[in-house]
Short mmCIF file of C-alpha atoms in Angstrom, two decimals:
data_model
loop_
_atom_site.label_atom_id
_atom_site.label_comp_id
_atom_site.label_asym_id
_atom_site.label_seq_id
_atom_site.Cartn_x
_atom_site.Cartn_y
_atom_site.Cartn_z
CA UNK A 355 55.65 114.36 -32.59
CA UNK A 356 57.60 111.64 -30.10
CA UNK A 357 56.91 113.94 -26.66
CA UNK A 358 56.16 111.10 -24.10
CA UNK A 359 55.40 113.28 -21.15
CA UNK A 360 51.67 115.05 -21.02
CA UNK A 361 50.81 118.34 -19.09
CA UNK A 362 47.10 119.37 -18.52
CA UNK A 363 46.54 122.66 -19.79
CA UNK A 364 45.06 125.36 -17.86
CA UNK A 365 42.34 125.78 -20.14
CA UNK A 366 40.97 125.29 -23.31
CA UNK A 367 39.00 127.30 -25.80
CA UNK A 368 37.05 125.94 -28.21
CA UNK A 369 36.19 128.24 -31.01
CA UNK A 370 32.68 127.29 -32.34
CA UNK A 371 31.18 130.62 -33.40
CA UNK A 372 31.18 130.26 -37.43
CA UNK A 373 27.66 130.17 -39.51
CA UNK A 374 28.91 127.50 -41.46
CA UNK A 375 27.42 129.08 -44.73
CA UNK A 376 28.86 126.35 -46.92
CA UNK A 377 26.94 123.53 -45.42
CA UNK A 378 23.63 125.06 -46.76
CA UNK A 379 21.81 123.83 -43.84
CA UNK A 380 19.18 125.38 -41.34
CA UNK A 381 21.34 123.32 -38.63
CA UNK A 382 24.71 124.80 -37.16
CA UNK A 383 27.72 123.27 -38.69
CA UNK A 384 28.89 122.33 -35.43
CA UNK A 385 25.63 120.18 -34.64
CA UNK A 386 26.23 118.20 -38.00
CA UNK A 387 27.26 114.52 -37.01
CA UNK A 388 29.35 111.94 -37.70
CA UNK A 389 30.38 108.90 -35.92
CA UNK A 390 27.18 109.25 -33.48
CA UNK A 391 28.38 112.74 -32.15
CA UNK A 392 28.21 116.26 -33.41
CA UNK A 393 31.19 117.78 -34.58
CA UNK A 394 31.09 119.97 -31.45
CA UNK A 395 30.97 117.02 -29.00
CA UNK A 396 33.56 115.49 -30.88
CA UNK A 397 35.75 118.53 -30.33
CA UNK A 398 35.24 118.76 -26.47
CA UNK A 399 35.65 115.16 -26.16
CA UNK A 400 39.11 115.80 -27.42
CA UNK A 401 39.66 119.25 -25.47
CA UNK A 402 38.22 116.89 -22.09
CA UNK A 403 40.70 114.38 -22.51
CA UNK A 404 43.60 116.48 -22.00
CA UNK A 405 42.66 117.68 -18.40
CA UNK A 406 41.82 121.34 -18.54
CA UNK A 407 41.26 122.92 -15.43
CA UNK A 408 38.93 125.23 -17.58
CA UNK A 409 37.05 124.32 -20.89
CA UNK A 410 35.25 127.20 -23.16
CA UNK A 411 33.26 126.80 -25.83
CA UNK A 412 32.67 130.12 -27.64
CA UNK A 413 29.49 130.55 -29.49
CA UNK A 414 27.81 133.04 -32.05
CA UNK A 415 25.77 131.84 -34.81
CA UNK A 416 22.27 129.89 -33.27
CA UNK A 417 24.21 130.61 -29.91
CA UNK A 418 20.96 129.32 -27.81
CA UNK A 419 20.32 126.03 -30.11
CA UNK A 420 24.09 125.34 -30.11
CA UNK A 421 24.24 126.24 -26.34
CA UNK A 422 21.21 123.52 -25.24
CA UNK A 423 23.01 120.96 -27.31
CA UNK A 424 26.04 121.83 -25.25
CA UNK A 425 23.95 121.69 -22.04
CA UNK A 426 22.51 118.36 -22.97
CA UNK A 427 26.04 116.61 -23.89
CA UNK A 428 29.01 118.59 -22.65
CA UNK A 429 27.27 120.18 -19.40
CA UNK A 430 30.65 121.15 -17.66
CA UNK A 431 31.98 123.53 -20.36
CA UNK A 432 31.53 127.02 -19.93
CA UNK A 433 30.26 129.25 -22.65
CA UNK A 434 31.72 132.22 -24.07
CA UNK A 435 29.47 134.73 -26.28
CA UNK A 436 31.40 136.27 -29.28
CA UNK A 437 30.18 139.79 -29.95
CA UNK A 438 30.07 141.64 -33.45
CA UNK A 439 33.98 142.01 -33.79
CA UNK A 440 34.89 139.44 -36.44
CA UNK A 441 38.04 137.37 -36.58
CA UNK A 442 39.47 134.12 -34.47
CA UNK A 443 41.48 136.41 -32.46
CA UNK A 444 38.39 138.47 -31.27
CA UNK A 445 36.56 134.95 -30.90
CA UNK A 446 39.64 133.96 -28.57
CA UNK A 447 39.62 137.16 -26.37
CA UNK A 448 35.61 136.34 -26.01
CA UNK A 449 36.75 132.90 -24.55
CA UNK A 450 39.65 134.08 -22.26
CA UNK A 451 37.31 136.21 -20.39
CA UNK A 452 35.62 133.12 -19.20
CA UNK A 453 39.06 131.72 -17.88
CA UNK A 454 39.94 132.88 -14.27
CA UNK A 455 43.47 131.28 -14.23
CA UNK A 456 46.45 133.58 -14.72
CA UNK A 457 48.71 131.59 -15.97
CA UNK A 458 49.73 128.44 -17.65
CA UNK A 459 49.34 127.04 -21.16
CA UNK A 460 45.91 127.72 -23.31
CA UNK A 461 45.03 125.19 -26.31
CA UNK A 462 42.67 127.00 -28.92
CA UNK A 463 40.91 124.27 -31.19
CA UNK A 464 37.81 124.38 -33.15
CA UNK A 465 34.33 122.95 -33.14
CA UNK A 466 34.53 121.41 -36.86
CA UNK A 467 37.94 119.05 -36.59
CA UNK A 468 36.23 115.70 -35.38
CA UNK A 469 39.48 113.54 -35.88
CA UNK A 470 41.67 115.67 -33.42
CA UNK A 471 42.36 113.29 -30.51
CA UNK A 472 43.11 114.24 -26.69
CA UNK A 473 46.84 112.51 -27.06
CA UNK A 474 47.48 114.85 -29.97
CA UNK A 475 46.53 118.40 -27.81
CA UNK A 476 48.56 116.53 -24.60
CA UNK A 477 51.86 116.10 -27.19
CA UNK A 478 51.25 119.63 -28.37
CA UNK A 479 51.14 121.02 -24.54
CA UNK A 480 54.05 119.10 -23.89
CA UNK A 481 56.14 120.26 -26.52
CA UNK A 482 55.11 123.94 -26.03
CA UNK A 483 56.13 123.77 -22.22
CA UNK A 484 59.15 121.85 -22.90
CA UNK A 485 60.60 124.51 -25.16
CA UNK A 486 59.16 127.53 -23.17
CA UNK A 487 57.82 129.00 -26.23
CA UNK A 488 55.41 131.75 -26.17
CA UNK A 489 53.26 130.29 -28.94
CA UNK A 490 52.86 126.79 -30.55
CA UNK A 491 51.56 125.85 -33.71
CA UNK A 492 50.37 122.43 -34.71
CA UNK A 493 51.16 121.86 -38.39
CA UNK A 494 50.98 119.24 -41.01
CA UNK A 495 52.81 118.34 -44.31
CA UNK A 496 50.51 117.78 -47.23
CA UNK A 497 51.04 117.10 -51.02
CA UNK A 498 49.02 119.96 -51.92
CA UNK A 499 49.03 122.94 -49.62
CA UNK A 500 46.68 125.19 -52.10
CA UNK A 501 44.55 127.12 -49.92
CA UNK A 502 45.95 126.76 -46.52
CA UNK A 503 48.27 128.98 -44.57
CA UNK A 504 51.93 128.23 -44.47
CA UNK A 505 54.50 127.89 -41.93
CA UNK A 506 57.64 130.16 -42.37
CA UNK A 507 60.53 128.60 -40.72
CA UNK A 508 63.79 130.03 -39.34
CA UNK A 509 66.96 128.61 -41.27
CA UNK A 510 67.66 125.98 -38.75
CA UNK A 511 63.73 124.65 -38.81
CA UNK A 512 63.41 125.41 -35.14
CA UNK A 513 61.65 128.81 -35.02
CA UNK A 514 58.26 129.81 -36.86
CA UNK A 515 58.99 133.20 -38.23
CA UNK A 516 55.65 133.56 -39.09
CA UNK A 517 52.33 132.28 -41.19
CA UNK A 518 51.40 133.48 -44.60
CA UNK A 519 48.01 132.87 -46.04
CA UNK A 520 47.81 131.43 -49.55
CA UNK A 521 46.59 134.25 -51.29
CA UNK A 522 49.36 136.56 -49.90
CA UNK A 523 52.52 134.15 -50.16
CA UNK A 524 54.52 134.70 -53.13
CA UNK A 525 55.83 131.71 -54.90
CA UNK A 526 58.46 130.38 -53.53
CA UNK A 527 56.35 130.72 -50.21
CA UNK A 528 53.86 128.63 -52.18
CA UNK A 529 56.08 125.67 -52.28
CA UNK A 530 56.27 125.30 -48.75
CA UNK A 531 54.26 121.95 -47.77
CA UNK A 532 53.91 122.69 -44.03
CA UNK A 533 50.43 124.24 -43.27
CA UNK A 534 48.95 125.96 -40.26
CA UNK A 535 45.77 123.71 -38.66
CA UNK A 536 44.82 126.94 -36.64
CA UNK A 537 45.70 124.79 -33.56
CA UNK A 538 47.50 126.55 -30.88
CA UNK A 539 49.02 126.32 -27.71
CA UNK A 540 49.69 129.78 -26.19
CA UNK A 541 51.38 131.21 -22.59
CA UNK A 542 48.55 132.23 -20.80
CA UNK A 543 49.85 135.77 -20.11
CA UNK A 544 51.44 136.30 -23.17
CA UNK A 545 48.13 135.40 -25.01
CA UNK A 546 46.27 137.85 -23.10
CA UNK A 547 48.94 140.82 -23.68
CA UNK A 548 48.78 140.47 -27.03
CA UNK A 549 45.41 139.85 -27.88
CA UNK A 550 44.77 143.33 -26.07
CA UNK A 551 47.04 144.78 -28.74
CA UNK A 552 45.06 143.17 -31.64
CA UNK A 553 43.78 145.43 -34.24
CA UNK A 554 41.03 145.21 -37.09
CA UNK A 555 43.37 147.36 -39.39
CA UNK A 556 43.22 145.18 -42.10
CA UNK A 557 41.27 144.13 -45.49
CA UNK A 558 38.73 142.12 -43.76
CA UNK A 559 38.17 144.18 -40.93
CA UNK A 560 38.93 141.26 -38.39
CA UNK A 561 41.00 140.58 -35.59
CA UNK A 562 43.46 137.70 -36.65
CA UNK A 563 44.71 135.28 -34.06
CA UNK A 564 48.17 134.73 -36.33
CA UNK A 565 48.80 138.23 -35.27
CA UNK A 566 49.39 137.25 -31.94
CA UNK A 567 52.87 135.17 -33.36
CA UNK A 568 54.06 138.11 -34.81
CA UNK A 569 53.44 140.15 -31.68
CA UNK A 570 54.96 137.40 -29.43
CA UNK A 571 58.16 137.40 -32.13
CA UNK A 572 58.51 141.19 -31.94
CA UNK A 573 58.51 140.87 -28.19
CA UNK A 574 61.61 138.51 -28.48
CA UNK A 575 59.26 135.48 -27.24
CA UNK A 576 59.91 131.93 -29.21
CA UNK A 577 57.33 130.79 -31.20
CA UNK A 578 57.22 127.06 -32.42
CA UNK A 579 55.63 124.44 -34.50
CA UNK A 580 54.98 120.63 -34.23
CA UNK A 581 54.14 118.79 -36.97
CA UNK A 582 51.69 116.12 -36.77
CA UNK A 583 52.09 113.31 -39.10
CA UNK A 584 48.09 112.54 -39.08
CA UNK A 585 47.18 114.82 -41.76
CA UNK A 586 43.41 113.97 -41.32
CA UNK A 587 43.72 114.76 -37.43
CA UNK A 588 43.65 118.62 -38.25
CA UNK A 589 41.35 118.56 -41.47
CA UNK A 590 37.88 120.58 -40.68
CA UNK A 591 34.33 120.78 -41.96
CA UNK A 592 33.26 123.32 -44.48
CA UNK A 593 30.70 121.35 -46.37
CA UNK A 594 28.96 118.26 -46.91
CA UNK A 595 31.39 116.58 -49.36
CA UNK A 596 34.00 117.10 -46.25
CA UNK A 597 31.32 115.83 -43.46
CA UNK A 598 31.02 112.84 -45.71
CA UNK A 599 34.75 112.26 -45.99
CA UNK A 600 35.46 112.63 -42.39
CA UNK A 601 32.87 110.48 -41.62
CA UNK A 602 34.41 107.89 -43.69
CA UNK A 603 37.58 108.56 -42.29
CA UNK A 604 36.19 108.29 -38.89
CA UNK A 605 34.10 104.97 -39.43
CA UNK A 606 37.50 103.32 -40.71
CA UNK A 607 39.77 104.37 -37.67
CA UNK A 608 36.49 102.90 -35.27
CA UNK A 609 36.57 99.62 -37.37
CA UNK A 610 40.26 99.31 -37.35
CA UNK A 611 40.20 99.81 -33.18
CA UNK A 612 37.64 97.23 -33.25
CA UNK A 613 39.46 94.88 -35.37
CA UNK A 614 42.69 95.44 -33.11
CA UNK A 615 40.85 94.79 -29.99
CA UNK A 616 39.88 91.01 -31.42
CA UNK A 617 36.57 91.86 -32.98
CA UNK A 618 36.15 90.18 -36.16
CA UNK A 619 34.46 92.42 -39.03
CA UNK A 620 33.63 90.34 -41.99
CA UNK A 621 32.82 93.51 -44.27
CA UNK A 622 34.65 96.73 -43.02
CA UNK A 623 33.22 98.40 -46.42
CA UNK A 624 29.64 97.78 -45.48
CA UNK A 625 30.03 97.88 -41.60
CA UNK A 626 29.12 101.34 -39.85
CA UNK A 627 29.79 101.82 -36.05
CA UNK A 628 29.76 105.10 -33.61
CA UNK A 629 32.30 105.96 -31.45
CA UNK A 630 30.58 105.34 -28.31
CA UNK A 631 29.67 101.53 -29.37
CA UNK A 632 31.58 99.02 -27.30
CA UNK A 633 32.19 95.56 -28.70
CA UNK A 634 33.44 92.24 -26.61
CA UNK A 635 36.35 90.13 -27.72
CA UNK A 636 35.61 87.22 -30.34
CA UNK A 637 32.16 89.20 -31.38
CA UNK A 638 30.93 88.90 -35.15
CA UNK A 639 29.93 91.52 -37.40
CA UNK A 640 28.59 90.39 -40.27
CA UNK A 641 28.20 92.72 -43.55
CA UNK A 642 25.41 95.54 -43.93
CA UNK A 643 25.62 95.99 -40.01
CA UNK A 644 24.96 99.68 -38.27
CA UNK A 645 25.85 100.00 -34.51
CA UNK A 646 24.90 103.50 -33.20
CA UNK A 647 25.20 105.44 -30.06
CA UNK A 648 25.85 103.85 -26.68
CA UNK A 649 25.17 99.99 -28.04
CA UNK A 650 27.08 97.75 -26.16
CA UNK A 651 27.91 94.15 -28.08
CA UNK A 652 29.22 91.32 -25.68
CA UNK A 653 31.79 88.80 -26.08
CA UNK A 654 31.19 86.10 -28.81
CA UNK A 655 28.02 87.44 -29.84
CA UNK A 656 27.31 87.32 -33.59
CA UNK A 657 25.08 90.67 -35.39
CA UNK A 658 24.08 90.76 -38.58
CA UNK A 659 24.30 90.41 -41.60
CA UNK A 660 21.82 93.56 -42.41
CA UNK A 661 21.33 94.56 -38.74
CA UNK A 662 20.59 98.04 -37.19
CA UNK A 663 21.06 98.81 -33.23
CA UNK A 664 21.13 102.07 -31.79
CA UNK A 665 21.22 102.24 -28.07
CA UNK A 666 21.03 98.54 -27.42
CA UNK A 667 22.74 95.94 -25.21
CA UNK A 668 23.54 92.44 -26.61
CA UNK A 669 24.50 89.79 -24.28
CA UNK A 670 27.70 87.15 -24.63
CA UNK A 671 27.05 84.56 -27.22
CA UNK A 672 23.59 86.32 -28.62
CA UNK A 673 22.49 86.41 -32.23
CA UNK A 674 20.53 89.20 -33.62
CA UNK A 675 19.84 88.45 -37.51
CA UNK A 676 18.85 91.08 -39.96
CA UNK A 677 16.61 92.85 -37.44
CA UNK A 678 16.45 96.77 -36.05
CA UNK A 679 16.37 97.40 -32.29
CA UNK A 680 16.03 100.88 -30.46
CA UNK A 681 17.16 100.99 -26.58
CA UNK A 682 16.49 96.98 -26.00
CA UNK A 683 18.48 94.47 -24.52
CA UNK A 684 19.32 90.98 -25.50
CA UNK A 685 20.15 88.41 -23.14
CA UNK A 686 23.20 86.44 -23.26
CA UNK A 687 23.14 83.55 -25.65
CA UNK A 688 19.29 84.80 -27.18
CA UNK A 689 18.29 84.62 -30.67
CA UNK A 690 16.85 87.75 -32.56
CA UNK A 691 15.42 87.48 -36.04
CA UNK A 692 15.41 87.62 -38.83
CA UNK A 693 13.37 90.33 -39.74
CA UNK A 694 11.93 91.42 -36.39
CA UNK A 695 11.96 94.78 -34.60
CA UNK A 696 12.64 95.52 -31.20
CA UNK A 697 11.26 98.78 -30.07
CA UNK A 698 12.27 100.54 -26.77
CA UNK A 699 12.04 98.90 -23.75
CA UNK A 700 12.08 95.54 -24.83
CA UNK A 701 14.14 93.13 -22.58
CA UNK A 702 14.82 89.73 -23.69
CA UNK A 703 16.01 87.40 -21.36
CA UNK A 704 18.66 85.04 -21.48
CA UNK A 705 18.48 82.11 -23.98
CA UNK A 706 15.22 83.91 -25.27
CA UNK A 707 13.99 84.14 -28.75
CA UNK A 708 12.27 86.66 -30.37
CA UNK A 709 11.79 84.94 -34.41
CA UNK A 710 11.34 86.02 -37.58
CA UNK A 711 8.70 88.79 -38.34
CA UNK A 712 8.15 89.95 -34.60
CA UNK A 713 7.77 93.45 -33.10
CA UNK A 714 8.16 93.99 -29.42
CA UNK A 715 7.77 97.17 -27.64
CA UNK A 716 7.96 98.28 -23.63
CA UNK A 717 7.93 94.05 -23.25
CA UNK A 718 10.05 91.74 -20.54
CA UNK A 719 10.47 88.33 -22.09
CA UNK A 720 11.81 86.02 -19.55
CA UNK A 721 14.53 83.62 -19.65
CA UNK A 722 14.27 81.21 -22.29
CA UNK A 723 10.75 82.56 -23.35
CA UNK A 724 9.84 82.42 -27.02
CA UNK A 725 8.26 84.51 -29.44
CA UNK A 726 8.77 82.70 -32.89
CA UNK A 727 7.46 84.40 -35.06
CA UNK A 728 4.63 86.22 -36.61
CA UNK A 729 3.44 88.41 -33.55
CA UNK A 730 3.44 91.57 -31.86
CA UNK A 731 3.80 91.62 -28.13
CA UNK A 732 3.60 95.55 -26.65
CA UNK A 733 3.46 96.55 -23.10
CA UNK A 734 3.62 92.98 -21.88
CA UNK A 735 5.63 90.92 -19.50
CA UNK A 736 5.91 87.48 -20.37
CA UNK A 737 7.55 84.84 -17.94
CA UNK A 738 10.38 82.34 -18.26
CA UNK A 739 10.09 79.31 -20.51
CA UNK A 740 6.66 80.38 -21.99
CA UNK A 741 5.99 80.11 -25.81
CA UNK A 742 3.64 82.75 -27.68
CA UNK A 743 2.07 81.13 -30.79
CA UNK A 744 2.40 82.05 -34.14
CA UNK A 745 0.54 85.16 -35.15
CA UNK A 746 -0.41 86.44 -31.56
CA UNK A 747 -1.43 89.90 -31.05
CA UNK A 748 -1.29 91.89 -27.62
CA UNK A 749 -3.94 94.13 -28.15
CA UNK A 750 -2.47 97.03 -25.68
CA UNK A 751 -4.08 99.95 -26.82
CA UNK A 752 -8.12 100.83 -26.25
CA UNK A 753 -8.01 103.92 -28.50
CA UNK A 754 -7.18 106.20 -25.67
CA UNK A 755 -5.04 104.48 -23.28
CA UNK A 756 -2.70 101.68 -22.89
CA UNK A 757 -2.58 98.76 -20.84
CA UNK A 758 -0.58 96.16 -19.92
CA UNK A 759 -0.58 92.13 -20.33
CA UNK A 760 1.00 89.84 -17.74
CA UNK A 761 1.84 85.95 -19.38
CA UNK A 762 3.21 83.73 -16.34
CA UNK A 763 5.77 80.91 -16.62
CA UNK A 764 5.61 78.27 -18.63
CA UNK A 765 2.53 79.07 -20.55
CA UNK A 766 1.46 77.79 -23.68
CA UNK A 767 -0.31 80.21 -25.91
CA UNK A 768 -1.72 78.91 -28.72
CA UNK A 769 -1.34 80.18 -32.55
CA UNK A 770 -3.43 83.19 -33.50
CA UNK A 771 -4.12 84.34 -30.34
CA UNK A 772 -5.50 87.91 -29.25
CA UNK A 773 -4.49 88.97 -25.92
CA UNK A 774 -6.71 91.88 -24.87
CA UNK A 775 -5.33 93.94 -22.37
CA UNK A 776 -5.48 94.35 -19.42
CA UNK A 777 -5.22 90.68 -19.05
CA UNK A 778 -3.55 87.91 -16.93
CA UNK A 779 -2.34 84.27 -18.02
CA UNK A 780 -1.57 82.39 -14.89
CA UNK A 781 1.69 80.45 -14.40
CA UNK A 782 1.72 76.82 -16.57
CA UNK A 783 -1.41 77.84 -18.35
CA UNK A 784 -2.90 77.29 -21.95
CA UNK A 785 -4.81 78.98 -24.23
CA UNK A 786 -6.18 77.11 -27.71
CA UNK A 787 -5.28 77.95 -31.16
CA UNK A 788 -7.47 81.07 -32.57
CA UNK A 789 -8.29 82.20 -29.10
CA UNK A 790 -9.18 85.67 -27.89
CA UNK A 791 -8.61 86.27 -24.64
CA UNK A 792 -10.72 88.87 -22.85
CA UNK A 793 -10.34 87.73 -19.59
CA UNK A 794 -8.09 86.37 -17.21
CA UNK A 795 -6.94 82.67 -17.16
CA UNK A 796 -5.88 81.13 -14.06
CA UNK A 797 -2.83 79.01 -13.51
CA UNK A 798 -2.88 75.60 -14.61
CA UNK A 799 -6.13 76.26 -16.63
CA UNK A 800 -6.94 76.29 -20.75
CA UNK A 801 -8.45 79.57 -22.34
CA UNK A 802 -10.39 78.66 -25.26
CA UNK A 803 -12.80 80.79 -26.90
CA UNK A 804 -13.43 79.65 -30.42
CA UNK A 805 -16.92 77.79 -31.23
CA UNK A 806 -17.07 74.06 -32.43
CA UNK A 807 -16.42 73.33 -36.11
CA UNK A 808 -19.54 72.60 -38.58
CA UNK A 809 -18.85 71.20 -41.72
CA UNK A 810 -21.59 72.03 -44.41
CA UNK A 811 -21.28 69.05 -46.93
CA UNK A 812 -21.57 70.27 -50.52
CA UNK A 813 -21.25 73.72 -50.05
CA UNK A 814 -18.97 74.67 -53.12
CA UNK A 815 -21.23 72.51 -55.57
CA UNK A 816 -24.03 74.52 -54.47
CA UNK A 817 -22.38 78.04 -53.92
CA UNK A 818 -19.17 77.79 -56.46
CA UNK A 819 -20.83 76.29 -59.32
CA UNK A 820 -19.11 76.19 -62.81
CA UNK A 821 -15.86 77.05 -60.82
CA UNK A 822 -12.40 74.98 -60.85
CA UNK A 823 -12.71 74.49 -57.11
CA UNK A 824 -16.59 73.00 -57.81
CA UNK A 825 -14.66 70.66 -60.48
CA UNK A 826 -11.81 69.58 -58.07
CA UNK A 827 -14.59 68.79 -55.28
CA UNK A 828 -16.75 66.90 -57.94
CA UNK A 829 -13.52 64.91 -58.80
CA UNK A 830 -12.62 64.38 -55.27
CA UNK A 831 -15.96 63.09 -54.30
CA UNK A 832 -16.12 60.76 -57.18
CA UNK A 833 -19.43 62.13 -58.79
CA UNK A 834 -20.21 64.05 -62.17
CA UNK A 835 -24.14 64.56 -60.98
CA UNK A 836 -26.10 67.02 -59.04
CA UNK A 837 -27.05 64.28 -56.50
CA UNK A 838 -23.56 65.23 -54.73
CA UNK A 839 -25.13 68.39 -53.64
CA UNK A 840 -28.19 66.67 -51.94
CA UNK A 841 -26.18 65.31 -49.10
CA UNK A 842 -28.19 65.08 -45.57
CA UNK A 843 -26.57 68.39 -44.78
CA UNK A 844 -27.74 69.68 -47.97
CA UNK A 845 -31.36 69.80 -47.20
CA UNK A 846 -33.32 73.18 -47.44
CA UNK A 847 -33.40 73.49 -43.76
CA UNK A 848 -29.72 73.51 -43.83
CA UNK A 849 -29.47 76.18 -46.38
CA UNK A 850 -32.16 77.97 -44.36
CA UNK A 851 -29.50 78.07 -41.81
CA UNK A 852 -26.51 78.80 -43.81
CA UNK A 853 -28.26 81.77 -44.95
CA UNK A 854 -29.29 83.20 -41.48
CA UNK A 855 -25.52 82.59 -40.53
CA UNK A 856 -24.24 84.81 -43.41
#
């Protein structure tokens, strides 16, 4: 649009009262999400970007549910309720009742136009005020304008004479490719006056906002249009097909923004990144990655392939491979995966490691500490430099309550251990393989719980006669007769002991 100067509007009114029946959903249309935000939050974010003195959202359908969502994500907005009188004109009138300003510019936008950005709205305000117009409509030119309202301009193109709906347009008007987006900048005083003069004497029995333009022209005031070259910017969501289309377009734009900022995205076709994700320079995003929520990726980190992170912080130079993380922190130069699950509250220190097939939850894992593979660590504090052996389980739940386990610095936990919480293993201690730790291990001590191994010779020959195992054992022992089963450990007394142990 080419307008450089920007002016903050007196108010922005976002219309979000519709039922959205074409979504075929129990969820209000404006609460459906793309890019990690609801359609309504996208709309409010764009409105906030203009710096308005007042921001009003007009609600009706599922009013309480939508208002609760707003309170959670945009508590600073004012909610206005549309009554039983239908139409966009009435919706704006209800919203204007919450606006305290008496002069200035009012923007009117919608809760289902997610790609609209603050810059476009600011340029609309600037163009409107520079022209001294009573109303300025944001328009676009499209290859196929079927179904859209057409902008009727004066011969010199400077003035908007009116807006005609597709169904009411004649053949010549249907050839016009400039369409009405439904997004407007109004002079506040003109808008208040014109809304008070609207009626419902039409086929739909609605108060039409477009009639404000006709009233302004009838009063001798200027009505203008500003064309946006970005048609997708003004596309609305009416059904799930459009939701998916605009979601894909938003993702494409988000990826392009990161690519231009110095992030390597190997395969944009399989990469999805939410609007609120931040990624540092020279980070590498491999195929099959999804970054959701407020995820923050540090410089030179490598994510993927096939990794999903939500509300997760990954430090500079870290690597997360084929893993899933939620509300977790991965320290600088740390490594995660493949095939691991970092649940909420996981905090992996710098240069630490969570290896393959590991699940963690509510666990602080110190700098350079390692949980290499096949383990579960929940509700635990692991000290720096400690190594957790393969197959270790932190038994944090007793069936009623969850308890915490503390493992000190530079500890060596043996393979196939069970740490029965609450328990503490002191600094520099170790545990033997197969140990079940039920009581604290002092600093520097070795904790073991396994019994001594005893070999019962000839057991396979006696107990697995006729099997492939018996044949292999006989071949290894170099005997084909029954004497091999009568070793000193194969006496009747030992047979009795074996039976007792079984």
